[in-house]
C-alpha atoms as a printed R data frame, in Angstrom:
   type eleno elety resid chain resno       x      y       z
1  ATOM     1    CA   SER     A     1 -70.259 14.031 -10.917
2  ATOM     2    CA   GLY     A     2 -72.268 15.140  -7.731
3  ATOM     3    CA   LYS     A     3 -72.469 11.688  -6.360
4  ATOM     4    CA   LYS     A     4 -69.684 12.350  -3.570
5  ATOM     5    CA   SER     A     5 -71.660 15.415  -2.303
6  ATOM     6    CA   SER     A     6 -72.816 15.461   1.235
7  ATOM     7    CA   ASP     A     7 -74.388 16.828   4.448
8  ATOM     8    CA   PRO     A     8 -73.252 16.906   7.915
9  ATOM     9    CA   ASP     A     9 -76.776 16.810   9.289
10 ATOM    10    CA   GLY     A    10 -77.706 13.826   6.620
11 ATOM    11    CA   HIS     A    11 -80.016 16.483   5.008
12 ATOM    12    CA   THR     A    12 -80.975 15.526   1.534
13 ATOM    13    CA   LEU     A    13 -79.562 17.581  -1.749
14 ATOM    14    CA   LYS     A    14 -80.752 18.685  -4.311
15 ATOM    15    CA   TYR     A    15 -78.294 19.409  -7.153
16 ATOM    16    CA   LEU     A    16 -78.790 22.080 -10.020
17 ATOM    17    CA   TRP     A    17 -76.145 21.666 -13.289
18 ATOM    18    CA   LYS     A    18 -75.754 24.579 -15.431
19 ATOM    19    CA   ALA     A    19 -73.766 25.121 -18.342
20 ATOM    20    CA   LYS     A    20 -74.130 27.936 -21.522
21 ATOM    21    CA   GLY     A    21 -75.502 26.853 -23.982
22 ATOM    22    CA   VAL     A    22 -75.823 23.600 -23.106
23 ATOM    23    CA   ARG     A    23 -78.854 20.635 -22.975
24 ATOM    24    CA   PHE     A    24 -78.139 18.392 -19.872
25 ATOM    25    CA   ASN     A    25 -80.875 15.479 -20.011
26 ATOM    26    CA   ASP     A    26 -81.712 15.681 -15.759
27 ATOM    27    CA   PRO     A    27 -80.595 19.070 -14.460
28 ATOM    28    CA   LYS     A    28 -81.695 17.528 -11.424
29 ATOM    29    CA   SER     A    29 -79.534 14.726 -10.578
30 ATOM    30    CA   PRO     A    30 -76.029 14.156  -9.268
31 ATOM    31    CA   THR     A    31 -75.138 12.155 -12.498
32 ATOM    32    CA   PRO     A    32 -77.006 13.729 -15.765
33 ATOM    33    CA   GLN     A    33 -76.000 13.940 -19.533
34 ATOM    34    CA   ALA     A    34 -74.847 16.130 -21.707
35 ATOM    35    CA   THR     A    35 -74.074 16.585 -25.281
36 ATOM    36    CA   PHE     A    36 -70.905 19.498 -25.288
37 ATOM    37    CA   PRO     A    37 -69.623 21.622 -28.052
38 ATOM    38    CA   VAL     A    38 -66.055 21.857 -29.113
39 ATOM    39    CA   GLY     A    39 -64.374 24.172 -27.313
40 ATOM    40    CA   LYS     A    40 -64.770 25.624 -23.487
41 ATOM    41    CA   THR     A    41 -67.416 25.257 -21.087
42 ATOM    42    CA   ASN     A    42 -67.762 26.200 -17.069
43 ATOM    43    CA   VAL     A    43 -69.894 23.823 -16.070
44 ATOM    44    CA   THR     A    44 -71.250 24.770 -12.103
45 ATOM    45    CA   LEU     A    45 -73.071 22.699  -9.767
46 ATOM    46    CA   THR     A    46 -74.761 23.834  -6.972
47 ATOM    47    CA   VAL     A    47 -75.988 22.100  -3.912
48 ATOM    48    CA   THR     A    48 -79.256 23.336  -1.952
49 ATOM    49    CA   ASP     A    49 -79.289 20.692   1.384
50 ATOM    50    CA   GLU     A    50 -83.168 21.450   3.168
51 ATOM    51    CA   GLY     A    51 -82.388 23.900   5.366
52 ATOM    52    CA   GLY     A    52 -81.374 26.009   2.755
53 ATOM    53    CA   ALA     A    53 -77.515 25.976   2.718
54 ATOM    54    CA   LYS     A    54 -75.673 26.048  -0.805
55 ATOM    55    CA   ARG     A    55 -72.280 24.959  -1.826
56 ATOM    56    CA   THR     A    56 -71.327 25.947  -5.420
57 ATOM    57    CA   ASP     A    57 -68.337 24.292  -8.057
58 ATOM    58    CA   SER     A    58 -66.794 24.816 -11.479
59 ATOM    59    CA   VAL     A    59 -65.029 22.918 -13.384
60 ATOM    60    CA   LEU     A    60 -63.947 24.029 -17.594
61 ATOM    61    CA   VAL     A    61 -64.937 21.679 -19.823
62 ATOM    62    CA   THR     A    62 -62.552 20.798 -22.760
63 ATOM    63    CA   VAL     A    63 -63.574 19.420 -25.801
64 ATOM    64    CA   ARG     A    64 -60.822 18.888 -28.647
65 ATOM    65    CA   LEU     A    65 -61.732 17.369 -32.251
66 ATOM    66    CA   ILE     A    66 -58.700 14.972 -33.212
67 ATOM    67    CA   GLY     A    67 -56.597 13.210 -35.948
68 ATOM    68    CA   GLY     A    68 -57.779 16.027 -38.271
69 ATOM    69    CA   GLY     A    69 -61.256 14.771 -38.134
70 ATOM    70    CA   SER     A    70 -64.618 17.143 -39.096
71 ATOM    71    CA   ARG     A    71 -67.142 18.740 -37.737
72 ATOM    72    CA   ARG     A    72 -70.457 17.642 -38.559
73 ATOM    73    CA   SER     A    73 -74.133 18.806 -38.055
């Protein structure tokens, strides 16, 4: 979630979520939703303020099958 992002000058923030092979329901939201494939996916959030200052952070999301379940299409 990008909800805790803040700007010391009080500027409005813009968000952009990216992950290869993943579609976010609203990639410009601080709290988008997405479905991830089984495996590891790097997710990047870039936050930009009105003055053009940017910060980017990434996290590795790991999705595993549990309980010997089978994968459905």
